[in-house]
CSV table of C-alpha atoms in Angstrom, one decimal:
chain,number,residue,atom,x,y,z
A,15,UNK,CA,14.8,-6.1,8.0
A,16,UNK,CA,17.3,-5.1,5.1
A,17,UNK,CA,15.3,-3.6,2.6
A,18,UNK,CA,17.4,-4.5,-0.4
A,19,UNK,CA,17.4,-8.2,0.7
A,20,UNK,CA,13.8,-8.5,1.5
A,21,UNK,CA,11.6,-10.3,4.1
A,22,UNK,CA,9.3,-13.2,3.5
A,23,UNK,CA,6.3,-15.1,5.0
A,24,UNK,CA,5.6,-18.4,3.0
A,25,UNK,CA,5.5,-17.5,-0.8
A,26,UNK,CA,5.2,-13.8,-0.2
A,27,UNK,CA,8.2,-11.6,0.0
A,28,UNK,CA,8.7,-7.9,-0.4
A,29,UNK,CA,12.1,-6.2,-1.3
A,30,UNK,CA,13.3,-3.1,-2.4
A,31,UNK,CA,12.7,-2.4,-6.0
A,32,UNK,CA,15.5,-2.6,-8.4
A,33,UNK,CA,16.0,-0.8,-11.6
A,34,UNK,CA,15.9,-3.9,-13.5
A,35,UNK,CA,12.5,-4.4,-12.3
A,36,UNK,CA,11.4,-1.7,-14.7
A,37,UNK,CA,10.5,-4.0,-17.6
A,38,UNK,CA,8.3,-6.6,-15.8
A,39,UNK,CA,6.6,-4.0,-13.6
A,40,UNK,CA,5.7,-1.8,-16.6
A,41,UNK,CA,4.4,-4.9,-18.5
A,42,UNK,CA,2.3,-5.8,-15.3
A,43,UNK,CA,0.9,-2.3,-15.5
A,44,UNK,CA,0.0,-2.4,-19.0
A,45,UNK,CA,-1.5,-5.7,-18.8
A,46,UNK,CA,-3.4,-4.8,-15.8
A,47,UNK,CA,-4.8,-1.2,-17.0
A,48,UNK,CA,-8.5,-2.1,-16.8
A,49,UNK,CA,-7.9,-3.5,-13.2
A,50,UNK,CA,-5.8,-0.8,-11.8
A,51,UNK,CA,-6.9,2.2,-13.4
A,52,UNK,CA,-9.8,3.1,-11.2
A,53,UNK,CA,-7.5,3.2,-8.4
A,54,UNK,CA,-4.3,4.6,-9.7
A,55,UNK,CA,-3.2,8.2,-8.8
A,56,UNK,CA,-3.3,11.0,-11.3
A,57,UNK,CA,-2.3,14.4,-11.4
A,58,UNK,CA,-4.6,17.5,-11.8
A,59,UNK,CA,-3.8,19.6,-14.8
A,60,UNK,CA,-1.2,17.2,-16.1
A,61,UNK,CA,-0.3,13.5,-16.8
A,62,UNK,CA,1.4,10.7,-15.3
A,63,UNK,CA,4.3,9.1,-17.0
A,64,UNK,CA,4.1,5.3,-17.4
A,65,UNK,CA,7.8,5.1,-17.8
A,66,UNK,CA,8.7,2.8,-15.0
A,67,UNK,CA,12.4,3.3,-15.4
A,68,UNK,CA,12.0,7.0,-14.4
A,69,UNK,CA,9.4,6.0,-11.6
A,70,UNK,CA,12.0,3.6,-10.2
A,71,UNK,CA,14.8,6.3,-10.1
A,72,UNK,CA,12.6,8.7,-8.2
A,73,UNK,CA,11.3,6.1,-5.9
A,74,UNK,CA,15.0,5.0,-5.0
A,75,UNK,CA,16.0,8.6,-4.8
A,76,UNK,CA,13.4,9.2,-2.1
A,77,UNK,CA,14.4,6.0,-0.5
A,78,UNK,CA,18.1,7.4,-0.2
A,79,UNK,CA,16.8,10.6,1.1
A,80,UNK,CA,14.6,8.6,3.8
A,81,UNK,CA,11.3,9.8,2.4
A,82,UNK,CA,10.1,6.2,1.5
A,83,UNK,CA,10.4,2.5,1.2
A,84,UNK,CA,9.6,1.4,-2.3
A,85,UNK,CA,8.9,-2.5,-2.4
A,86,UNK,CA,8.2,-4.9,-4.9
A,87,UNK,CA,5.7,-7.8,-3.8
A,88,UNK,CA,6.7,-11.3,-5.0
A,89,UNK,CA,4.9,-14.4,-5.0
A,90,UNK,CA,6.9,-17.7,-5.4
A,91,UNK,CA,9.7,-15.5,-6.9
A,92,UNK,CA,7.4,-14.0,-9.3
A,93,UNK,CA,6.7,-10.0,-9.2
A,94,UNK,CA,3.1,-9.6,-8.1
A,95,UNK,CA,3.0,-5.9,-7.5
A,96,UNK,CA,4.2,-2.9,-5.7
A,97,UNK,CA,3.9,-1.6,-2.2
A,98,UNK,CA,5.4,1.9,-1.3
A,99,UNK,CA,5.6,3.3,2.1
A,100,UNK,CA,5.6,7.1,1.2
A,101,UNK,CA,5.4,10.5,2.9
A,102,UNK,CA,7.7,9.5,5.8
A,103,UNK,CA,7.7,12.1,8.4
A,104,UNK,CA,10.3,12.0,11.2
A,105,UNK,CA,10.7,14.2,14.1
A,106,UNK,CA,7.5,14.5,16.4
A,107,UNK,CA,5.3,12.6,13.9
A,108,UNK,CA,7.2,9.5,13.0
A,109,UNK,CA,4.5,8.4,10.5
A,110,UNK,CA,4.1,7.3,6.9
A,111,UNK,CA,1.4,6.1,4.3
A,112,UNK,CA,1.1,2.8,2.5
A,113,UNK,CA,0.0,2.4,-1.0
A,114,UNK,CA,0.1,-0.6,-3.2
A,115,UNK,CA,-1.2,-2.5,-6.3
A,116,UNK,CA,-1.3,-6.2,-7.1
A,117,UNK,CA,-1.8,-7.8,-10.5
A,118,UNK,CA,-5.2,-9.2,-11.1
A,119,UNK,CA,-3.6,-12.8,-11.7
A,120,UNK,CA,-2.3,-12.8,-8.2
A,121,UNK,CA,-5.6,-11.4,-6.6
A,122,UNK,CA,-7.1,-13.9,-3.8
A,123,UNK,CA,-3.9,-15.2,-2.5
A,124,UNK,CA,-3.3,-13.0,0.5
A,125,UNK,CA,-0.3,-11.4,-1.2
A,126,UNK,CA,-1.4,-7.6,-0.2
A,127,UNK,CA,-2.4,-8.3,3.4
A,128,UNK,CA,0.7,-10.2,3.9
A,129,UNK,CA,2.8,-7.5,2.4
A,130,UNK,CA,1.3,-4.8,4.3
A,131,UNK,CA,1.8,-6.6,7.5
A,132,UNK,CA,5.5,-7.2,6.7
A,133,UNK,CA,6.0,-3.7,5.8
A,134,UNK,CA,4.3,-2.2,8.8
A,135,UNK,CA,6.2,-4.4,11.2
A,136,UNK,CA,9.4,-3.4,9.3
A,137,UNK,CA,8.4,0.2,9.9
A,138,UNK,CA,7.8,-0.1,13.3
A,139,UNK,CA,10.7,-2.3,14.2
A,140,UNK,CA,13.4,-1.4,11.9
A,141,UNK,CA,12.7,2.0,10.6
A,142,UNK,CA,11.5,3.8,13.7
A,143,UNK,CA,8.3,4.9,12.8
A,144,UNK,CA,5.4,5.0,15.1
A,145,UNK,CA,2.1,5.3,12.9
A,146,UNK,CA,1.0,3.9,9.7
A,147,UNK,CA,-1.8,4.8,7.6
A,148,UNK,CA,-3.8,3.7,4.6
A,149,UNK,CA,-6.4,5.5,2.7
A,150,UNK,CA,-8.9,3.7,0.6
A,151,UNK,CA,-11.6,4.9,-1.8
A,152,UNK,CA,-14.9,3.7,-0.5
A,153,UNK,CA,-15.7,1.8,-3.8
A,154,UNK,CA,-12.4,-0.2,-3.4
A,155,UNK,CA,-13.8,-3.3,-1.8
A,156,UNK,CA,-10.6,-5.4,-2.1
A,157,UNK,CA,-8.5,-2.7,-0.2
A,158,UNK,CA,-11.2,-2.5,2.4
A,159,UNK,CA,-10.8,-6.4,2.9
A,160,UNK,CA,-7.1,-5.8,3.5
A,161,UNK,CA,-7.4,-3.2,6.4
A,162,UNK,CA,-10.3,-5.5,7.8
A,163,UNK,CA,-8.3,-8.5,7.9
A,164,UNK,CA,-5.2,-6.9,9.6
A,165,UNK,CA,-7.3,-4.8,12.0
A,166,UNK,CA,-6.2,-1.3,10.9
A,167,UNK,CA,-8.5,1.1,12.9
A,168,UNK,CA,-10.9,3.2,11.0
A,169,UNK,CA,-10.1,7.1,11.5
A,170,UNK,CA,-12.5,9.1,9.3
A,171,UNK,CA,-13.7,10.1,6.0
A,172,UNK,CA,-11.3,12.4,3.9
A,173,UNK,CA,-13.4,14.3,1.4
A,174,UNK,CA,-11.9,14.8,-2.2
A,175,UNK,CA,-8.5,13.7,-0.5
A,176,UNK,CA,-6.4,12.3,-3.7
A,177,UNK,CA,-6.5,12.8,-7.2
A,178,UNK,CA,-7.3,9.4,-8.7
A,179,UNK,CA,-8.4,8.4,-11.9
A,180,UNK,CA,-9.0,11.7,-13.2
A,181,UNK,CA,-10.7,13.5,-10.4
A,182,UNK,CA,-10.5,14.2,-6.8
A,183,UNK,CA,-11.8,11.3,-4.5
A,184,UNK,CA,-13.0,10.8,-1.3
A,185,UNK,CA,-11.1,8.2,0.8
A,186,UNK,CA,-11.6,6.3,4.3
A,187,UNK,CA,-8.7,6.6,6.4
A,188,UNK,CA,-7.3,3.7,8.6
A,189,UNK,CA,-4.3,3.6,10.7
A,190,UNK,CA,-2.2,1.6,13.2
A,191,UNK,CA,0.5,2.6,15.8
A,192,UNK,CA,3.1,0.7,17.4
A,193,UNK,CA,1.5,0.3,20.7
A,194,UNK,CA,-1.6,-1.3,18.9
A,195,UNK,CA,0.4,-4.3,17.9
A,196,UNK,CA,3.0,-5.1,20.3
A,197,UNK,CA,3.2,-8.6,19.0
A,198,UNK,CA,3.4,-7.3,15.4
A,199,UNK,CA,1.0,-6.9,12.7
A,200,UNK,CA,1.4,-10.2,11.0
A,201,UNK,CA,1.7,-12.4,14.3
A,202,UNK,CA,-1.5,-10.7,15.4
A,203,UNK,CA,-3.3,-11.5,12.1
A,204,UNK,CA,-2.0,-15.0,12.0
A,205,UNK,CA,-2.8,-15.9,15.7
A,206,UNK,CA,-6.3,-14.7,15.2
A,207,UNK,CA,-5.9,-11.8,17.5
A,208,UNK,CA,-7.2,-8.9,15.1
A,209,UNK,CA,-10.1,-7.0,16.9
A,210,UNK,CA,-13.3,-7.9,14.9
A,211,UNK,CA,-14.5,-4.6,14.3
A,212,UNK,CA,-11.5,-2.2,14.3
A,213,UNK,CA,-12.0,-1.3,10.4
A,214,UNK,CA,-15.8,-0.9,10.6
A,215,UNK,CA,-17.1,2.4,9.1
A,216,UNK,CA,-19.8,4.2,11.0
A,217,UNK,CA,-23.2,4.6,9.4
A,218,UNK,CA,-22.8,8.3,9.3
A,219,UNK,CA,-19.7,8.1,7.0
A,220,UNK,CA,-21.3,5.3,4.8
A,221,UNK,CA,-24.5,7.7,4.4
A,222,UNK,CA,-22.4,10.4,2.9
A,223,UNK,CA,-20.8,8.5,0.2
């Protein structure tokens, strides 16, 4: 996959973010404040800039350095959100983490699971990564449905793991390795071959929330 030109399945496409995306992305973030704020990363003892031009420059610099793959998610040619592959580790790990947001008006159209599947397949096949992780707040039912649909394996509870919406928040960790999906994440999902209970959270972890 050429990150700049993108890859698509049906009406859903992911492509490398561009500087000219700044205006529409910033508008979507501002319009969706109440929808997105509970899940947005924040900075302890500091503030997060909402200047999308600055954010895109930083993301593209990380991409040039091989530290991330910042994508825009589109639906029928319209910008629907962002998906970032970040924290790329090479060497003995060959791993990364996926984060994303989608506008409320595009929710419920399978944009996020399709985009996560496309990005994970690209990371395994094109970018030489071996393990992909998604960390989700226990309260985020919509994101939990994404890993359930795609069969990301539950790997544990991380206490006070990421600073979200003004405080350190617990997260569930889910992951896939390349060996888990020899046919690809998207193909496994579309073919109905996702393990039924891979993303199930054990009662012991549910009770601690």
